[in-house]
C-alpha cells in the first residue's frame, strides 16, 4: 500500500542534491517505505496512538527517522527525515515537520549497541508495568521489570542484538533461555523527551543484557541488529508486559 | 475505498442548486470523503458502535455532518448533511436521513473555540471513567476527570486548539506538558442529545483549557482546530481513559 | 470481497429448478451476499468463533440461512440454505452441509415479531452477563439482564422492530429512551440448539419489549425488522453487555 | 493475498529434484499457501506474536512445516519446509531458515491421532489458564484444565478428530456435548521445545478424548483431521480459555 502511490523510482544514487532520492524507492524494504508500513501495523497494535511513539532505521551511514507529531498510520516516505550517522547532520529535513525528539535516544541504541533499528512505543502494557513497579506491587523492584519462566522470553536476545559483553568478563551470545530471568530497566520520565538521553544511555551501559529500556509512565524503547529483530522483540516484550499485567490482576507473582 | 465507488467529480462550483456538488469530490480530504474514511476507522476502534457517535467538519462556511442513526462504517459521501455556518440553514439535507442531534453540540465547539472538527464517540472507556467519578472511587471529583504524569497527556492541546485565554488573564499556548494535570469536565446526560447544548456550552466556557467534554454514561465530545488535531486528541484521550480504567483496576491513583 | 469471485449473475427469475439462481447475484445486498459479508465482519467481532453463531435473512417468502458447522468468515453465497417461509420446505439445500440447528429459533423471530433478520452470536460478553446473573451477583435477577441510564440503550427498539403491543393494552413505538430500563430475558441452555425453540418462543411472548433473548452459557439471539436494525441492535447490545461486565468488575451496579 | 505475488504454477509433479515444485501452486488451499494465509490470520489473533507458535499440514506423504524464528504474518510459500512423512527426511529445506523445533510435536499428533493439521499458539489465554491451574486457584487440578456447560465446548471433537478409543473399551464418536466436561491436559514446559516430545506423546496417550495439549507457561498444541477442524477447534479452545480467565476474574467456578 505504501509504495503503490509512488512514482517508480529511477534514482541511481542518493546524492544530497536530490532530496527525494533518499526516500523514493520501489523496494518495500527500503527504510523510508518500511517505516511507513511498520507504523501502519503498530497503529493497529495501539503502540503509536495519537502521534505518539516512533521508529528509526539505520542503513549504512543513513539514519531514517519518522517525524514528530504526525499520524503514524498515515505517513508517506516523503515525510521522512534522513540524518548522516557520523556527522549527525540532516541530509533531508522536510520543512513542514519537526524532527523527532526521540532522535538522540534512537542514536544511543545505534552507537552503544550496534543496533540498526529502534522502536519507541507508548504501549499501555509497558506503561502499566512501570506503574505496578513504582507502586511496589511486585517483587521485581521499583526500577526494573522482571519476569521468568514464560516461553515468550526466548524471543528476546541478549543485549538486543544477540551479543553482549558481561561486566564480570566473558561474552554471552544468542537469546535468553526459558530459565533465564528477563530484566528490563525502568528510567524516570522527564518533561522533554530529549532529556531522557543521559539516563537512557546510562541504563544501556548498566544493563548489558537488556534489549530495551522502559520509561516510567511513558512507554518503551526496543532495538535490534536489524528491523526484523527489533520488531519481533518489540512484539515479544509487549506480549510479556500484557501477560504480566494480567498475571498481576490474577494475584500471580512475576518472579 | 471511499472514493473508489464515486463517479469522477466534474463539479467546478458548489452552487446550492446542485446538491451533490457539495459532497462529490475525488479529493480524499474533502470533508464528505474524509468523514466516511474516519468513521470507518472509528468503527474499528469501537467508538461508533450501532449508529452511535458522530463527527462534523467545518470548511470555510460549510459545516459537514454525518446523519443520525446510520451505520457509521458504511457511510457514503452522498449521505452527508451540509449546513451554512452563519445562517445555520441546511444547504444539503438528504431526505432519507434525519439530521444529527449532535449538530448544536458540534456548533458549540466551532463557535466558542474556533474549532473546525468535532468528534463524538460512545467509547466505553469514556463512559467508564464517568462512572468511576460518579461513584467517587477516585479523588478527581464527581464532575471532572483528572490524570497527571502520563506521557500521552502531551498529545493534548490547551483548549483543544492550542490557544486559550485563561480566566486569571494571560494567554496560554500549545500543548499540555508532562507535569500538567489533564482535566476534562463531565456533564450529566439528558434524555435528548440536543438538550446537552446549554451545559456543554457552559462547560466549554468554564474550562478554557479543555479540548473535550465528557458526558456521563454516554461518551465524549473532542474538538481541534483541524481534522488531524481533533482525531489525534480523540485517540490520545481514549488511550488515557483506557489507561485510567486499568490503573483503577490495579488500585492506582489518577492524581 | 464477497462478490468479486462470483460470475456475473444472469438469473432473471429464481425458479426452483435453478438452484443457484436463488443465491447468485451481483447485488451486494442480496441476502446470500449480505450474509457472507456480515459473517466476515462478525468473525472480526469475536461473535462467530469456531463455526459458532449464525444469521438468517428473510426476503419476501424466502428465508436465507447460513449452514451449520462452517467457518463463518469464509462462507460463499453458494453455501446458503434457502427455505420457503410458508411451507418451511428447503428450496435450496447444499448437500455438503447440514442445515443450521438455529433455524426454528430464527423462524420464531420472523413469525412472532415480524422480523426479517435474526443474528445469533456466541459473544463472550453475552455469556458472561448470563453467568453474573446466574450467580446472583447483580440485582437484576437470575433470569433477566437489566441495565439503565446508559446512552447506548437508545439504540434498542421496542420489541426489536420498534412496534409492540404491551400486555396492559396500548401500543408502544420506537426506541427505548435514556431513562427506560433495558431488560433482556435469559433462558436456560439445552443439549441441542433446536430444543431452545419452546422457551425462546415463550420468552418472546412474555417480553413484548425485548429485541433479543439471552441463552445462558451460550450466547444471544437478536432480531430487527431489517438487516440494518438487527445488526445495529446486535452491536448496541454487545457494547452494553461488555460495559456491564466492566461495570461489574469495578463494583458498579447495573440498575 | 498470499498467492497474488506468485508466478502461476506449472508444476505437474513434485519430484524431489525440483525443490520449488513442492511449494508453488495457484491453489489457495495448497498447504504451502494455506499455511501462509492461516499464519497471517493467527497473527491478528495474537497467537504467533514475535515469531512464536507454528503450524504444520500433512497432505498424503508430505508434511509442510513453517520455519522457526520467522515473522509468521509475512511468510511466503517458498519459506516452507517439506518432510517425507515416512522417512522423516526433509524433501525441501530452505537454507536460510532453521527447521521448527515443534516438528516432533506436530508429528506426534499425526502419528498417534491420525491428524493432518496441528497448530501451536502462544495465546496468552492458554498461558493464563495454565498459571491459574498451577496456583490451584480453580478446582480442576494442577495438571488439567476443565470447564463444563459452555456452549462452545460443542465445537470440540472427541480426540481431536471425532473418533477415539476409550480405555475402558468402546469407541466414542463425534463432538463433545453441552453436558460433557471438557478436559485438556497440561504438561510442564522444558528448556528446549523438542524436549516436550515425550511428555506430549504421553499426554496424548493418556487423554484419548483430548484434541489438544496445554504446555505450562508456554501455549497450546491443537490438532484436527484436517485444516478446518484444527483451526476451528483452536478458535473454540481459545474462546474457552479467554472465557475461563474472565470467569475466574469474576469469581466464578469452571466446574
mmCIF file with all atom_site columns, C-alpha atoms in Angstrom, chain A residues 43 46 48-52 69-71 73-74 120 122-125 127-128 131-132 134-135 137 189-193 216-219 245-246 248-249, chain B residues 37-38 41 45 47 148-152 154-155 177-179 227-229 231-233 235-236 238-243 246-247 249-254:
data_model
loop_
_atom_site.group_PDB
_atom_site.id
_atom_site.type_symbol
_atom_site.label_atom_id
_atom_site.label_alt_id
_atom_site.label_comp_id
_atom_site.label_asym_id
_atom_site.label_entity_id
_atom_site.label_seq_id
_atom_site.pdbx_PDB_ins_code
_atom_site.Cartn_x
_atom_site.Cartn_y
_atom_site.Cartn_z
_atom_site.occupancy
_atom_site.B_iso_or_equiv
_atom_site.pdbx_formal_charge
_atom_site.auth_seq_id
_atom_site.auth_comp_id
_atom_site.auth_asym_id
_atom_site.auth_atom_id
_atom_site.pdbx_PDB_model_num
ATOM 1  C CA . UNK A 1 43  ? -1.068  1.769  14.927 1.00 0.00 ? 43  UNK A CA 1
ATOM 2  C CA . UNK A 1 46  ? -2.142  0.551  19.833 1.00 0.00 ? 46  UNK A CA 1
ATOM 3  C CA . UNK A 1 48  ? 1.566   4.796  18.331 1.00 0.00 ? 48  UNK A CA 1
ATOM 4  C CA . UNK A 1 49  ? -1.809  6.279  19.237 1.00 0.00 ? 49  UNK A CA 1
ATOM 5  C CA . UNK A 1 50  ? -2.358  9.981  18.634 1.00 0.00 ? 50  UNK A CA 1
ATOM 6  C CA . UNK A 1 51  ? 1.072   10.722 17.065 1.00 0.00 ? 51  UNK A CA 1
ATOM 7  C CA . UNK A 1 52  ? 2.867   9.026  19.988 1.00 0.00 ? 52  UNK A CA 1
ATOM 8  C CA . UNK A 1 69  ? 3.739   14.870 15.807 1.00 0.00 ? 69  UNK A CA 1
ATOM 9  C CA . UNK A 1 70  ? 2.319   13.113 12.754 1.00 0.00 ? 70  UNK A CA 1
ATOM 10 C CA . UNK A 1 71  ? -0.391  10.479 12.432 1.00 0.00 ? 71  UNK A CA 1
ATOM 11 C CA . UNK A 1 73  ? -0.566  5.219  10.361 1.00 0.00 ? 73  UNK A CA 1
ATOM 12 C CA . UNK A 1 74  ? -0.737  7.751  7.514  1.00 0.00 ? 74  UNK A CA 1
ATOM 13 C CA . UNK A 1 120 ? 9.561   3.508  20.619 1.00 0.00 ? 120 UNK A CA 1
ATOM 14 C CA . UNK A 1 122 ? 3.519   4.173  24.101 1.00 0.00 ? 122 UNK A CA 1
ATOM 15 C CA . UNK A 1 123 ? 2.016   0.710  24.661 1.00 0.00 ? 123 UNK A CA 1
ATOM 16 C CA . UNK A 1 124 ? -0.363  0.799  27.609 1.00 0.00 ? 124 UNK A CA 1
ATOM 17 C CA . UNK A 1 125 ? 1.015   -2.513 28.828 1.00 0.00 ? 125 UNK A CA 1
ATOM 18 C CA . UNK A 1 127 ? 3.152   1.984  30.965 1.00 0.00 ? 127 UNK A CA 1
ATOM 19 C CA . UNK A 1 128 ? 1.165   -0.258 33.320 1.00 0.00 ? 128 UNK A CA 1
ATOM 20 C CA . UNK A 1 131 ? 3.230   1.784  37.368 1.00 0.00 ? 131 UNK A CA 1
ATOM 21 C CA . UNK A 1 132 ? 2.980   -1.612 39.064 1.00 0.00 ? 132 UNK A CA 1
ATOM 22 C CA . UNK A 1 134 ? 6.526   2.137  41.000 1.00 0.00 ? 134 UNK A CA 1
ATOM 23 C CA . UNK A 1 135 ? 3.838   1.148  43.494 1.00 0.00 ? 135 UNK A CA 1
ATOM 24 C CA . UNK A 1 137 ? 3.143   -4.266 43.954 1.00 0.00 ? 137 UNK A CA 1
ATOM 25 C CA . UNK A 1 189 ? 10.282  10.211 32.628 1.00 0.00 ? 189 UNK A CA 1
ATOM 26 C CA . UNK A 1 190 ? 11.295  13.830 32.002 1.00 0.00 ? 190 UNK A CA 1
ATOM 27 C CA . UNK A 1 191 ? 9.391   16.880 30.830 1.00 0.00 ? 191 UNK A CA 1
ATOM 28 C CA . UNK A 1 192 ? 11.081  16.782 27.431 1.00 0.00 ? 192 UNK A CA 1
ATOM 29 C CA . UNK A 1 193 ? 11.800  13.537 25.600 1.00 0.00 ? 193 UNK A CA 1
ATOM 30 C CA . UNK A 1 216 ? 8.078   5.278  33.604 1.00 0.00 ? 216 UNK A CA 1
ATOM 31 C CA . UNK A 1 217 ? 4.552   6.487  32.776 1.00 0.00 ? 217 UNK A CA 1
ATOM 32 C CA . UNK A 1 218 ? 5.594   6.815  29.155 1.00 0.00 ? 218 UNK A CA 1
ATOM 33 C CA . UNK A 1 219 ? 6.476   3.670  27.176 1.00 0.00 ? 219 UNK A CA 1
ATOM 34 C CA . UNK A 1 245 ? -0.447  -7.149 33.883 1.00 0.00 ? 245 UNK A CA 1
ATOM 35 C CA . UNK A 1 246 ? -2.954  -9.996 33.562 1.00 0.00 ? 246 UNK A CA 1
ATOM 36 C CA . UNK A 1 248 ? -0.882  -9.279 38.426 1.00 0.00 ? 248 UNK A CA 1
ATOM 37 C CA . UNK A 1 249 ? -4.674  -8.973 38.213 1.00 0.00 ? 249 UNK A CA 1
ATOM 38 C CA . UNK B 2 37  ? -12.984 7.318  5.965  1.00 0.00 ? 37  UNK B CA 1
ATOM 39 C CA . UNK B 2 38  ? -12.736 8.461  9.579  1.00 0.00 ? 38  UNK B CA 1
ATOM 40 C CA . UNK B 2 41  ? -11.675 3.813  11.243 1.00 0.00 ? 41  UNK B CA 1
ATOM 41 C CA . UNK B 2 45  ? -11.930 1.491  17.463 1.00 0.00 ? 45  UNK B CA 1
ATOM 42 C CA . UNK B 2 47  ? -16.238 4.442  19.085 1.00 0.00 ? 47  UNK B CA 1
ATOM 43 C CA . UNK B 2 148 ? -1.340  13.567 35.630 1.00 0.00 ? 148 UNK B CA 1
ATOM 44 C CA . UNK B 2 149 ? 2.165   12.445 34.783 1.00 0.00 ? 149 UNK B CA 1
ATOM 45 C CA . UNK B 2 150 ? 1.363   10.214 31.842 1.00 0.00 ? 150 UNK B CA 1
ATOM 46 C CA . UNK B 2 151 ? 3.349   10.978 28.670 1.00 0.00 ? 151 UNK B CA 1
ATOM 47 C CA . UNK B 2 152 ? 0.301   10.773 26.376 1.00 0.00 ? 152 UNK B CA 1
ATOM 48 C CA . UNK B 2 154 ? 1.437   15.819 25.940 1.00 0.00 ? 154 UNK B CA 1
ATOM 49 C CA . UNK B 2 155 ? -0.749  14.935 22.932 1.00 0.00 ? 155 UNK B CA 1
ATOM 50 C CA . UNK B 2 177 ? 3.257   19.399 29.460 1.00 0.00 ? 177 UNK B CA 1
ATOM 51 C CA . UNK B 2 178 ? 4.097   16.167 31.248 1.00 0.00 ? 178 UNK B CA 1
ATOM 52 C CA . UNK B 2 179 ? 3.731   17.781 34.671 1.00 0.00 ? 179 UNK B CA 1
ATOM 53 C CA . UNK B 2 227 ? -9.305  17.241 11.488 1.00 0.00 ? 227 UNK B CA 1
ATOM 54 C CA . UNK B 2 228 ? -5.838  15.968 12.361 1.00 0.00 ? 228 UNK B CA 1
ATOM 55 C CA . UNK B 2 229 ? -5.798  17.693 15.720 1.00 0.00 ? 229 UNK B CA 1
ATOM 56 C CA . UNK B 2 231 ? -8.646  12.995 15.611 1.00 0.00 ? 231 UNK B CA 1
ATOM 57 C CA . UNK B 2 232 ? -5.258  12.661 17.325 1.00 0.00 ? 232 UNK B CA 1
ATOM 58 C CA . UNK B 2 233 ? -6.599  14.289 20.500 1.00 0.00 ? 233 UNK B CA 1
ATOM 59 C CA . UNK B 2 235 ? -7.098  8.997  20.176 1.00 0.00 ? 235 UNK B CA 1
ATOM 60 C CA . UNK B 2 236 ? -4.895  10.346 22.965 1.00 0.00 ? 236 UNK B CA 1
ATOM 61 C CA . UNK B 2 238 ? -9.233  7.422  24.548 1.00 0.00 ? 238 UNK B CA 1
ATOM 62 C CA . UNK B 2 239 ? -5.804  5.948  25.339 1.00 0.00 ? 239 UNK B CA 1
ATOM 63 C CA . UNK B 2 240 ? -5.817  7.969  28.588 1.00 0.00 ? 240 UNK B CA 1
ATOM 64 C CA . UNK B 2 241 ? -9.347  6.898  29.558 1.00 0.00 ? 241 UNK B CA 1
ATOM 65 C CA . UNK B 2 242 ? -8.497  3.232  28.948 1.00 0.00 ? 242 UNK B CA 1
ATOM 66 C CA . UNK B 2 243 ? -5.265  3.557  30.913 1.00 0.00 ? 243 UNK B CA 1
ATOM 67 C CA . UNK B 2 246 ? -6.811  -0.163 34.011 1.00 0.00 ? 246 UNK B CA 1
ATOM 68 C CA . UNK B 2 247 ? -4.999  1.907  36.672 1.00 0.00 ? 247 UNK B CA 1
ATOM 69 C CA . UNK B 2 249 ? -8.464  -1.878 38.455 1.00 0.00 ? 249 UNK B CA 1
ATOM 70 C CA . UNK B 2 250 ? -4.883  -2.150 39.729 1.00 0.00 ? 250 UNK B CA 1
ATOM 71 C CA . UNK B 2 251 ? -5.677  0.110  42.709 1.00 0.00 ? 251 UNK B CA 1
ATOM 72 C CA . UNK B 2 252 ? -3.569  3.026  41.401 1.00 0.00 ? 252 UNK B CA 1
ATOM 73 C CA . UNK B 2 253 ? -4.489  6.679  41.872 1.00 0.00 ? 253 UNK B CA 1
ATOM 74 C CA . UNK B 2 254 ? -5.045  9.022  38.922 1.00 0.00 ? 254 UNK B CA 1
#
